[in-house]
Short mmCIF file of C-alpha atoms and ligand atoms in Angstrom, two decimals:
data_model
loop_
_atom_site.label_atom_id
_atom_site.label_comp_id
_atom_site.label_asym_id
_atom_site.label_seq_id
_atom_site.Cartn_x
_atom_site.Cartn_y
_atom_site.Cartn_z
CA MET W 1 135.90 63.96 135.05
CA SER W 2 138.73 64.99 137.67
CA ALA W 3 138.08 67.28 140.54
CA ARG W 4 140.33 69.92 138.54
CA ASP W 5 138.39 69.42 135.48
CA ASN W 6 135.38 69.92 137.53
CA HIS W 7 136.22 73.01 139.03
CA GLN W 8 137.23 74.52 135.39
CA ALA W 9 133.79 73.28 133.72
CA GLU W 10 132.15 75.20 136.71
CA ASP W 11 134.20 78.10 136.03
CA LEU W 12 133.59 78.33 132.74
CA ARG W 13 130.04 78.12 133.18
CA ARG W 14 129.98 80.77 135.53
CA LEU W 15 132.06 82.99 133.37
CA ARG W 16 129.40 82.43 130.58
CA GLU W 17 126.57 83.53 132.63
CA LEU W 18 128.47 86.77 133.79
CA LEU W 19 129.16 87.51 129.90
CA ALA W 20 125.81 86.82 129.07
CA GLU W 21 124.59 89.52 131.92
CA ILE W 22 126.77 92.12 130.64
CA SER W 23 125.93 91.37 126.77
CA ASP W 24 122.22 91.65 127.78
CA LEU W 25 122.95 94.94 129.80
CA ASN W 26 124.69 96.38 126.66
CA ALA W 27 121.72 95.12 124.47
CA ALA W 28 119.36 97.09 126.68
CA THR W 29 121.84 100.12 126.13
CA ALA W 30 122.03 99.47 122.22
CA LEU W 31 118.07 99.09 121.86
CA MET W 32 117.80 102.59 124.02
CA HIS W 33 120.04 104.29 121.65
CA TRP W 34 118.20 102.52 118.44
CA ASP W 35 115.02 103.90 119.73
CA GLN W 36 116.34 107.29 120.60
CA GLN W 37 117.48 107.85 116.83
CA THR W 38 114.56 106.31 115.51
CA TYR W 39 111.15 106.38 117.42
CA MET W 40 111.63 108.35 121.00
CA PRO W 41 109.55 111.52 121.50
CA GLU W 42 111.95 114.51 121.62
CA GLY W 43 110.83 115.25 125.53
CA GLY W 44 112.27 111.79 126.46
CA ILE W 45 115.69 112.99 126.10
CA GLU W 46 116.79 113.61 129.37
CA LEU W 47 115.23 110.66 130.80
CA ARG W 48 116.76 108.62 128.34
CA SER W 49 120.07 109.84 128.86
CA GLN W 50 120.09 109.10 132.77
CA GLN W 51 118.66 105.49 131.73
CA LEU W 52 121.54 105.26 129.80
CA THR W 53 124.01 106.26 132.23
CA THR W 54 122.53 103.42 134.61
CA LEU W 55 123.24 100.83 132.15
CA SER W 56 126.19 101.56 131.23
CA ARG W 57 127.31 101.91 134.68
CA LEU W 58 125.88 98.51 135.66
CA ALA W 59 127.43 96.77 132.61
CA HIS W 60 130.73 98.71 133.74
CA GLU W 61 130.67 97.27 137.23
CA ARG W 62 130.14 93.69 136.12
CA LEU W 63 132.86 93.79 133.54
CA VAL W 64 135.69 95.04 136.31
CA SER W 65 133.85 92.89 139.11
CA PRO W 66 136.39 90.74 141.14
CA GLU W 67 134.36 87.74 140.73
CA LEU W 68 135.08 88.13 136.72
CA ALA W 69 138.47 88.95 137.53
CA GLU W 70 138.97 85.89 139.59
CA LEU W 71 137.28 83.62 137.25
CA LEU W 72 139.40 84.82 134.41
CA GLU W 73 142.81 84.50 136.56
CA ARG W 74 141.84 80.83 137.14
CA LEU W 75 140.68 79.88 133.80
CA GLU W 76 143.90 81.89 131.97
CA GLY W 77 145.77 78.99 129.96
CA SER W 78 143.19 76.07 130.72
CA TYR W 79 142.41 75.89 127.27
CA ASP W 80 143.91 75.46 123.88
CA PRO W 81 144.23 79.39 122.77
CA SER W 82 142.72 78.39 119.22
CA SER W 83 139.78 76.73 120.61
CA GLU W 84 136.66 78.62 120.87
CA GLU W 85 136.90 78.54 124.88
CA GLY W 86 140.24 79.78 124.80
CA ALA W 87 139.25 82.60 122.42
CA LEU W 88 136.20 83.49 124.91
CA VAL W 89 138.84 83.63 127.90
CA ARG W 90 141.31 85.79 125.69
CA VAL W 91 138.58 88.37 124.52
CA ALA W 92 136.67 88.49 127.73
CA ARG W 93 140.23 89.17 129.27
CA ARG W 94 140.96 91.76 127.02
CA ASP W 95 137.57 93.61 127.50
CA HIS W 96 138.12 93.41 131.24
CA GLU W 97 141.57 94.68 131.48
CA ARG W 98 140.67 97.56 129.32
CA ALA W 99 138.11 98.48 131.35
CA ALA W 100 139.48 97.84 134.86
CA ARG W 101 142.77 99.84 133.54
CA LEU W 102 140.47 102.98 133.70
CA PRO W 103 139.87 104.86 136.83
CA SER W 104 136.01 104.90 137.10
CA ARG W 105 136.45 108.70 138.10
CA LEU W 106 138.37 109.31 134.51
CA VAL W 107 135.62 107.45 132.89
CA ALA W 108 133.00 109.77 134.50
CA GLN W 109 134.95 112.51 133.56
CA MET W 110 135.12 111.52 129.85
CA ALA W 111 131.57 110.98 129.45
CA ARG W 112 130.78 113.99 131.16
CA ALA W 113 133.76 116.32 128.97
CA ALA W 114 131.92 114.72 125.88
CA SER W 115 128.47 115.18 126.43
CA GLU W 116 129.09 119.02 127.59
CA ALA W 117 131.29 119.34 124.11
CA GLU W 118 128.82 117.78 122.00
CA PRO W 119 126.04 120.79 121.97
CA VAL W 120 128.55 123.31 122.03
CA TRP W 121 130.11 121.60 119.09
CA VAL W 122 126.74 121.60 117.22
CA ARG W 123 126.55 125.67 117.73
CA ALA W 124 130.05 126.16 117.06
CA ARG W 125 129.88 124.46 113.72
CA ALA W 126 126.62 126.35 112.84
CA ALA W 127 128.76 129.47 113.59
CA SER W 128 131.93 128.40 112.24
CA ASP W 129 133.31 129.55 115.81
CA TRP W 130 136.48 127.30 116.42
CA GLY W 131 137.02 129.43 119.30
CA ALA W 132 133.90 128.08 121.13
CA PHE W 133 134.75 124.74 120.78
CA ALA W 134 138.36 125.05 121.62
CA PRO W 135 138.55 124.75 125.43
CA HIS W 136 136.31 121.58 125.03
CA LEU W 137 138.71 120.01 122.79
CA GLU W 138 141.65 121.23 125.16
CA ARG W 139 139.82 119.29 128.13
CA LEU W 140 138.92 116.16 125.83
CA LEU W 141 142.55 115.87 124.90
CA GLU W 142 143.83 116.33 128.32
CA LEU W 143 141.60 113.38 129.55
CA LYS W 144 142.39 111.17 126.32
CA ARG W 145 146.15 111.86 127.01
CA GLU W 146 145.67 110.66 130.96
CA ALA W 147 143.51 107.61 129.34
CA ALA W 148 146.44 106.48 127.42
CA GLU W 149 148.85 106.67 130.05
CA HIS W 150 146.45 104.44 132.11
CA LEU W 151 145.78 101.99 129.29
CA GLY W 152 149.64 101.46 128.67
CA TYR W 153 151.13 101.22 125.45
CA GLU W 154 154.53 100.04 123.97
CA GLU W 155 155.53 102.58 121.53
CA HIS W 156 153.30 105.34 121.48
CA PRO W 157 150.38 106.92 123.39
CA TYR W 158 148.29 106.87 120.40
CA ASP W 159 148.48 103.25 120.15
CA ALA W 160 146.58 102.97 123.49
CA LEU W 161 143.62 104.93 121.75
CA LEU W 162 143.83 103.17 118.45
CA ASP W 163 143.73 99.59 120.11
CA LEU W 164 139.89 100.28 121.47
CA TYR W 165 138.92 100.22 117.47
CA GLU W 166 141.66 98.51 116.31
CA PRO W 167 143.09 95.72 118.16
CA GLY W 168 146.73 95.36 117.79
CA ALA W 169 147.18 98.25 115.40
CA ARG W 170 150.16 100.95 115.89
CA LYS W 171 150.61 104.27 114.57
CA SER W 172 154.06 103.13 113.07
CA ARG W 173 152.54 100.57 110.99
CA LEU W 174 149.54 102.64 110.05
CA GLU W 175 152.51 105.66 108.78
CA GLY W 176 153.40 103.04 106.52
CA LEU W 177 150.02 102.13 105.35
CA PHE W 178 149.22 106.40 104.95
CA GLU W 179 152.51 106.51 103.13
CA GLU W 180 151.58 103.93 100.65
CA LEU W 181 148.16 105.30 99.97
CA LYS W 182 149.30 108.72 99.52
CA ALA W 183 152.08 107.67 97.10
CA GLY W 184 149.54 105.62 95.17
CA ILE W 185 146.36 107.99 95.26
CA LEU W 186 148.05 111.50 94.90
CA PRO W 187 149.28 111.11 91.31
CA LEU W 188 146.14 109.65 90.08
CA LEU W 189 144.06 112.16 91.73
CA ARG W 190 145.98 115.06 90.14
CA SER W 191 145.56 113.67 86.54
CA ILE W 192 142.21 113.36 87.11
CA ALA W 193 141.48 116.59 88.73
CA PRO W 194 144.32 118.96 88.45
CA GLY W 195 143.91 121.95 90.84
CA GLY W 196 141.36 120.08 92.83
CA ARG W 197 138.92 120.14 89.83
CA ALA W 198 137.53 117.25 87.47
CA GLU W 199 134.78 116.96 84.83
CA GLU W 200 131.15 117.55 86.40
CA ARG W 201 129.49 113.82 85.63
CA SER W 202 126.86 113.55 88.34
CA ALA W 203 124.11 115.39 86.66
CA PRO W 204 122.10 112.52 85.93
CA LEU W 205 121.30 111.28 89.47
CA VAL W 206 119.94 114.59 90.30
CA GLY W 207 115.82 115.06 89.90
CA ASP W 208 112.78 113.95 91.59
CA PHE W 209 113.12 110.70 92.66
CA ASP W 210 109.77 109.33 94.64
CA GLU W 211 110.61 108.24 98.17
CA ARG W 212 108.35 105.41 98.15
CA ALA W 213 109.80 104.02 95.12
CA GLN W 214 113.40 104.66 96.30
CA GLU W 215 112.71 102.67 99.58
CA GLU W 216 111.16 99.76 97.61
CA PHE W 217 113.85 99.47 95.21
CA GLY W 218 116.49 99.73 98.20
CA ARG W 219 114.53 96.89 100.16
CA ALA W 220 114.59 94.55 96.90
CA VAL W 221 118.34 95.07 96.47
CA LEU W 222 119.14 94.36 100.06
CA THR W 223 116.94 91.30 100.01
CA ASP W 224 118.87 90.15 96.92
CA LEU W 225 122.30 91.08 98.63
CA GLY W 226 121.33 88.74 101.27
CA TYR W 227 120.11 90.76 104.36
CA ASP W 228 117.60 88.65 106.56
CA TRP W 229 114.65 90.66 107.34
CA SER W 230 113.41 87.96 109.66
CA ARG W 231 116.58 89.04 111.66
CA GLY W 232 116.73 92.76 111.08
CA ARG W 233 114.41 95.93 110.02
CA GLN W 234 115.28 99.01 108.61
CA ASP W 235 114.25 102.56 109.79
CA ARG W 236 114.44 106.08 108.95
CA VAL W 237 117.01 108.34 110.71
CA VAL W 238 119.32 111.21 110.33
CA HIS W 239 122.75 109.67 110.36
CA ALA W 240 122.55 106.29 109.45
CA PHE W 241 123.75 103.38 111.41
CA CYS W 242 123.58 99.53 111.95
CA ILE W 243 123.27 98.17 115.53
CA ASP W 244 123.03 94.57 116.99
CA LEU W 245 121.34 93.78 119.96
CA GLY W 246 123.56 90.87 121.64
CA GLY W 247 123.69 88.36 118.55
CA PRO W 248 123.23 87.59 115.24
CA GLN W 249 119.30 87.31 115.51
CA ASP W 250 118.74 91.00 115.77
CA VAL W 251 120.54 93.28 113.71
CA ARG W 252 119.11 96.56 112.54
CA ILE W 253 120.05 99.15 109.88
CA THR W 254 118.91 102.50 109.35
CA THR W 255 118.69 104.78 106.17
CA ARG W 256 118.21 108.51 105.17
CA PHE W 257 116.36 109.73 101.84
CA ASP W 258 116.90 112.58 99.65
CA PRO W 259 114.33 112.75 97.14
CA ARG W 260 116.34 115.01 95.25
CA ARG W 261 118.64 112.24 94.56
CA VAL W 262 118.65 108.46 93.55
CA ASP W 263 121.99 107.41 95.11
CA THR W 264 122.00 108.71 98.65
CA ALA W 265 119.50 106.18 100.26
CA LEU W 266 120.82 103.11 97.98
CA PHE W 267 124.32 103.35 98.87
CA THR W 268 123.78 104.34 102.34
CA SER W 269 121.61 101.15 102.81
CA MET W 270 124.19 99.18 100.98
CA HIS W 271 126.88 100.34 103.19
CA GLU W 272 124.71 99.73 106.58
CA ALA W 273 123.61 96.13 105.10
CA GLY W 274 127.35 95.67 104.49
CA HIS W 275 128.11 95.85 108.35
CA ALA W 276 124.72 94.06 109.07
CA MET W 277 125.49 90.93 107.07
CA TYR W 278 128.62 90.44 108.89
CA GLU W 279 126.91 90.62 112.00
CA GLN W 280 124.10 88.37 110.90
CA GLY W 281 126.70 85.87 110.09
CA VAL W 282 128.65 85.11 113.27
CA SER W 283 127.93 82.15 114.46
CA PRO W 284 124.53 81.88 116.56
CA SER W 285 126.52 80.30 119.53
CA TYR W 286 128.23 83.41 119.93
CA ALA W 287 125.09 85.21 120.86
CA ARG W 288 125.22 86.85 124.21
CA SER W 289 128.96 86.50 124.41
CA PRO W 290 131.86 88.82 123.70
CA LEU W 291 132.63 86.77 120.78
CA ALA W 292 129.38 88.07 118.90
CA GLY W 293 130.13 91.04 116.82
CA GLY W 294 132.72 92.45 114.79
CA VAL W 295 136.64 92.10 115.49
CA SER W 296 137.66 95.38 114.80
CA MET W 297 136.19 98.43 113.46
CA GLY W 298 138.57 98.38 110.34
CA VAL W 299 137.25 94.63 109.44
CA HIS W 300 133.77 95.91 110.19
CA GLU W 301 133.97 99.00 107.81
CA SER W 302 135.78 96.55 105.08
CA GLN W 303 132.24 94.80 105.00
CA SER W 304 130.17 98.02 104.73
CA ARG W 305 132.60 99.49 101.92
CA LEU W 306 132.86 95.92 99.97
CA TRP W 307 129.19 95.97 99.49
CA GLU W 308 128.86 99.57 98.83
CA ASN W 309 131.75 100.31 96.56
CA LEU W 310 133.04 97.26 95.40
CA VAL W 311 129.95 95.79 94.67
CA GLY W 312 127.61 98.56 94.57
CA ARG W 313 129.69 101.28 92.38
CA SER W 314 131.01 98.22 90.12
CA ARG W 315 129.77 98.17 86.25
CA ALA W 316 128.76 94.50 86.56
CA PHE W 317 126.09 95.29 89.76
CA TRP W 318 124.61 97.88 87.25
CA GLU W 319 124.36 95.32 84.47
CA HIS W 320 121.78 93.83 85.98
CA TYR W 321 120.28 96.57 88.13
CA TYR W 322 120.36 99.68 86.09
CA PRO W 323 117.18 98.37 83.79
CA LEU W 324 115.31 98.03 86.79
CA LEU W 325 116.42 101.31 88.36
CA GLN W 326 115.08 103.00 85.15
CA LYS W 327 111.97 101.55 85.31
CA ALA W 328 111.47 102.34 88.97
CA PHE W 329 111.58 106.29 88.04
CA PRO W 330 109.87 106.84 85.13
CA GLY W 331 110.25 110.45 83.63
CA SER W 332 113.65 110.79 85.61
CA PRO W 333 116.75 112.20 84.37
CA LEU W 334 117.74 108.33 84.35
CA GLU W 335 115.46 107.51 81.08
CA ARG W 336 117.75 109.66 79.11
CA THR W 337 121.14 108.18 80.61
CA ASP W 338 122.78 104.94 79.33
CA LEU W 339 124.58 102.80 81.63
CA GLU W 340 127.95 103.98 81.03
CA GLY W 341 126.82 107.47 81.71
CA PHE W 342 125.08 106.12 85.02
CA TYR W 343 128.27 104.62 85.93
CA ARG W 344 130.52 107.23 85.36
CA ALA W 345 128.30 109.56 87.53
CA ILE W 346 128.18 107.09 90.55
CA ASN W 347 131.99 106.94 90.67
CA GLU W 348 132.23 110.97 89.93
CA VAL W 349 135.88 112.02 91.37
CA LYS W 350 135.21 115.39 93.24
CA PRO W 351 137.45 116.97 95.68
CA SER W 352 135.61 118.39 98.28
CA PRO W 353 136.38 119.74 101.66
CA ILE W 354 133.81 117.20 103.46
CA ARG W 355 134.97 114.15 104.14
CA ILE W 356 131.21 112.68 104.43
CA ASP W 357 130.71 113.87 100.56
CA ALA W 358 133.80 112.18 99.38
CA ASP W 359 134.34 109.96 96.51
CA GLU W 360 136.19 106.59 96.72
CA LEU W 361 139.63 107.77 95.40
CA THR W 362 139.91 111.01 97.74
CA TYR W 363 138.16 109.35 101.07
CA ASN W 364 141.47 108.36 102.46
CA LEU W 365 143.10 111.73 101.95
CA HIS W 366 140.44 113.03 104.57
CA VAL W 367 141.56 110.06 106.79
CA LEU W 368 144.89 110.68 106.36
CA LEU W 369 144.52 114.38 107.39
CA ARG W 370 142.67 113.40 110.57
CA PHE W 371 145.31 110.93 111.45
CA GLU W 372 148.07 113.20 111.08
CA LEU W 373 146.42 116.03 112.93
CA GLU W 374 145.43 113.41 115.75
CA VAL W 375 148.84 112.43 116.48
CA ALA W 376 150.19 115.86 116.42
CA MET W 377 147.60 116.70 118.89
CA ILE W 378 148.24 113.68 121.32
CA GLU W 379 151.73 114.53 121.14
CA GLY W 380 151.52 118.08 122.20
CA ARG W 381 153.01 119.33 118.79
CA LEU W 382 149.86 121.14 117.48
CA ALA W 383 148.20 123.51 119.91
CA VAL W 384 144.20 123.23 119.66
CA PRO W 385 144.15 127.31 118.43
CA GLU W 386 146.07 126.34 115.47
CA ILE W 387 144.21 123.14 114.39
CA PRO W 388 141.86 124.97 111.93
CA GLU W 389 145.08 126.45 109.91
CA ALA W 390 146.86 123.11 109.99
CA TRP W 391 143.87 121.49 108.61
CA ASP W 392 143.19 123.92 106.02
CA ALA W 393 146.80 123.93 104.63
CA LYS W 394 146.72 119.99 104.69
CA MET W 395 143.33 120.16 102.79
CA GLU W 396 145.02 122.50 100.03
CA GLU W 397 148.05 120.31 99.91
CA TYR W 398 146.34 116.85 99.48
CA LEU W 399 143.08 117.69 97.94
CA GLY W 400 143.59 121.14 96.10
CA VAL W 401 140.39 122.56 98.08
CA ARG W 402 140.32 125.13 100.74
CA PRO W 403 137.25 125.09 103.28
CA GLU W 404 135.52 128.48 103.28
CA LYS W 405 134.96 128.36 106.57
CA ALA W 406 135.85 126.52 110.06
CA ALA W 407 132.41 124.22 109.61
CA GLU W 408 133.98 122.52 106.29
CA GLY W 409 136.99 122.58 107.82
CA ALA W 410 137.97 121.32 111.39
CA LEU W 411 134.78 121.69 112.77
CA GLN W 412 132.83 119.35 110.04
CA ASP W 413 133.09 115.83 112.23
CA ILE W 414 131.36 115.10 115.55
CA HIS W 415 134.18 112.67 116.49
CA TRP W 416 136.46 114.76 118.51
CA ALA W 417 133.58 116.44 120.49
CA ASP W 418 132.61 112.77 121.11
CA GLY W 419 136.03 112.01 122.51
CA LEU W 420 136.51 109.58 119.83
CA PHE W 421 140.41 109.57 118.92
CA GLY W 422 142.19 107.02 117.00
CA TYR W 423 138.82 106.36 115.81
CA PHE W 424 139.29 107.95 111.74
CA PRO W 425 142.18 105.06 110.60
CA SER W 426 139.81 102.54 111.03
CA TYR W 427 137.86 104.13 107.90
CA SER W 428 141.03 103.61 105.52
CA VAL W 429 141.51 100.24 107.44
CA GLY W 430 138.40 99.31 105.93
CA ASN W 431 138.52 100.68 102.28
CA VAL W 432 142.30 98.93 102.19
CA LEU W 433 140.93 95.61 103.71
CA SER W 434 137.59 95.83 101.43
CA ALA W 435 139.71 95.26 98.26
CA GLN W 436 142.23 92.72 99.75
CA LEU W 437 139.06 90.54 100.82
CA PHE W 438 137.35 91.15 97.68
CA ALA W 439 140.35 90.07 95.43
CA ALA W 440 140.86 87.10 97.59
CA ALA W 441 137.02 86.04 97.15
CA VAL W 442 137.27 86.16 93.50
CA ARG W 443 140.52 84.25 93.81
CA ALA W 444 138.91 81.31 95.51
CA ARG W 445 135.57 81.68 93.49
CA PRO W 446 136.38 83.25 90.00
CA GLU W 447 132.65 83.22 89.21
CA ILE W 448 131.70 86.10 91.74
CA PRO W 449 132.13 88.86 89.09
CA ASP W 450 130.01 87.17 86.66
CA GLU W 451 127.32 86.17 89.01
CA ILE W 452 127.15 89.83 90.49
CA GLY W 453 126.59 90.35 87.08
CA ARG W 454 123.63 88.54 87.12
CA GLY W 455 122.38 89.84 90.61
CA ASN W 456 123.36 86.52 92.33
CA PHE W 457 125.53 87.40 95.28
CA GLY W 458 125.36 84.14 96.81
CA PRO W 459 129.10 82.94 95.98
CA LEU W 460 130.44 86.41 97.48
CA ARG W 461 128.35 86.21 100.33
CA GLY W 462 129.17 82.22 101.29
CA TRP W 463 132.85 83.12 100.63
CA LEU W 464 132.79 86.30 103.57
CA SER W 465 130.65 84.06 105.51
CA GLU W 466 133.15 81.18 105.46
CA ASN W 467 135.95 83.57 105.96
CA VAL W 468 135.26 86.43 107.97
CA TYR W 469 131.55 86.43 109.12
CA ARG W 470 130.78 83.50 111.13
CA HIS W 471 134.10 83.92 113.38
CA GLY W 472 132.92 86.97 114.91
CA ARG W 473 135.61 88.09 117.65
CA ARG W 474 137.08 84.88 117.57
CA TYR W 475 140.77 85.61 116.03
CA GLU W 476 142.51 88.52 116.43
CA PRO W 477 142.06 90.99 113.44
CA ASP W 478 145.27 90.20 111.98
CA GLU W 479 145.16 86.73 111.85
CA LEU W 480 141.80 87.19 110.79
CA ILE W 481 143.12 88.68 107.95
CA GLU W 482 145.99 86.16 107.55
CA ARG W 483 143.56 83.44 107.44
CA ALA W 484 141.15 84.59 104.82
CA THR W 485 143.47 86.40 102.58
CA GLY W 486 146.72 84.56 103.08
CA ALA W 487 148.38 88.08 103.75
CA PRO W 488 148.79 90.49 106.08
CA LEU W 489 147.14 93.88 105.61
CA SER W 490 148.14 95.58 102.61
CA ALA W 491 147.35 98.46 100.43
CA ALA W 492 148.52 96.89 97.03
CA PRO W 493 145.37 95.24 96.14
CA TYR W 494 143.32 98.56 97.09
CA LEU W 495 145.63 100.69 94.99
CA ASP W 496 145.24 98.25 91.99
CA TYR W 497 141.80 98.48 92.23
CA LEU W 498 141.69 102.55 92.34
CA ARG W 499 144.15 102.40 89.56
CA GLU W 500 142.44 100.11 87.40
CA LYS W 501 139.07 101.35 88.02
CA PHE W 502 139.46 105.28 87.87
CA GLY W 503 142.25 105.30 85.20
CA ALA W 504 139.87 103.45 83.03
CA LEU W 505 136.98 105.96 83.95
CA TYR W 506 138.90 108.86 83.46
CA GLY W 507 141.64 107.61 80.54
CA CYS W 508 144.67 107.84 82.71
CA ARG W 509 145.74 104.52 83.04
ZN1 ZN H 601 130.42 102.40 108.28
#
């Protein structure tokens, strides 16, 4: 070993050490968040928020520290970019630069503005009072525009915000994707739900569904899917989420139960398990490093949607599970419903003003609306007082429904109150990619659909592990997608899937 190699090895060792410390601090933050949503006593909220502030400050200080900057500087170009070491340096550098570009004054201002906005948003939503929330949104937008200038961009300030969730994504490219989605989905929706109304099909899902039986059934399904309980657990919350604690060895999920509906907890659990199996499948050697975890929000969401929708809402899946579900709820409306009726019920198309209630077909229209408004807000083309009106007009244009009040319109999501701009498009990227990945998996392993019909998810999970999970953040999102599917992100497989599925369900191919 030459002296140069020696220095390089020592630098890499020290880099790994610093990155592991940052990962540990972030994991402590994650654990505190998890605890806050699950078991923390109500009285602990203020104490907890101080603790979280300290931990994120410590992690941030380490990430922008001169020592880390120098190590990254020295190691830049030392490793083949396609090697794991090269990927580690690239990803760490990216995280470091993003953090370093934002003045700490601005980071603190954004955190404060969001923490002030959130409780106001809760009250404003309850009262459908846009005016109460508007000054907070103005402030958040102002700070986000400033952040975009610090972060830098080539084409559009929105790109700088998108980049946090979708590394390398561009507004211009997303516009093309959404145009394709709109052109494919709108005619299909018009023929299924003219004037925003479709046939009522979900009645069999409503009744008395014992919570214990729901929990048991859900756990059995997740076990079959391949969620590893020895490296995870499931708890109850109001808003479900999945959280990793720094590596694939501890990835937890949550769910919520509605004793009046048989589908809520199950699909929520399958969604979160999709996120979790991705994180559990990351190469164990990436633990406590920035290579652990998902490569982008869109790829992450593709995994939850794939298991929730392409698997969980497929006929093949229920050919195996429906008799078991009927047996789990004796005396429920399911006893009088055949497989076909149940399959139609869980795939009901129902235009609704509320995004989180949206079906597969209308979901992306909700995202499209938010994307268009966000871009106009960041550009300053849309003034904050005019948002509710613009929102309602688009809702009517795309979905044929009009919110009755702001709580069902522009005040429904927490994202803007949390300062999350550029986040919504990831939901649609996830939907689109879920179909592209599923199609690629079936091409490679044609037995997948039949195996799903037998309750065997091994072939599908195996393909995903090999092509997506294990890589963590090793490749850029675009590269990962190309490697896995042989093509760049494309709406075509998703639109084919929607046309085939809903065309058959509603007889309008
Ligand atoms: Zn999700």
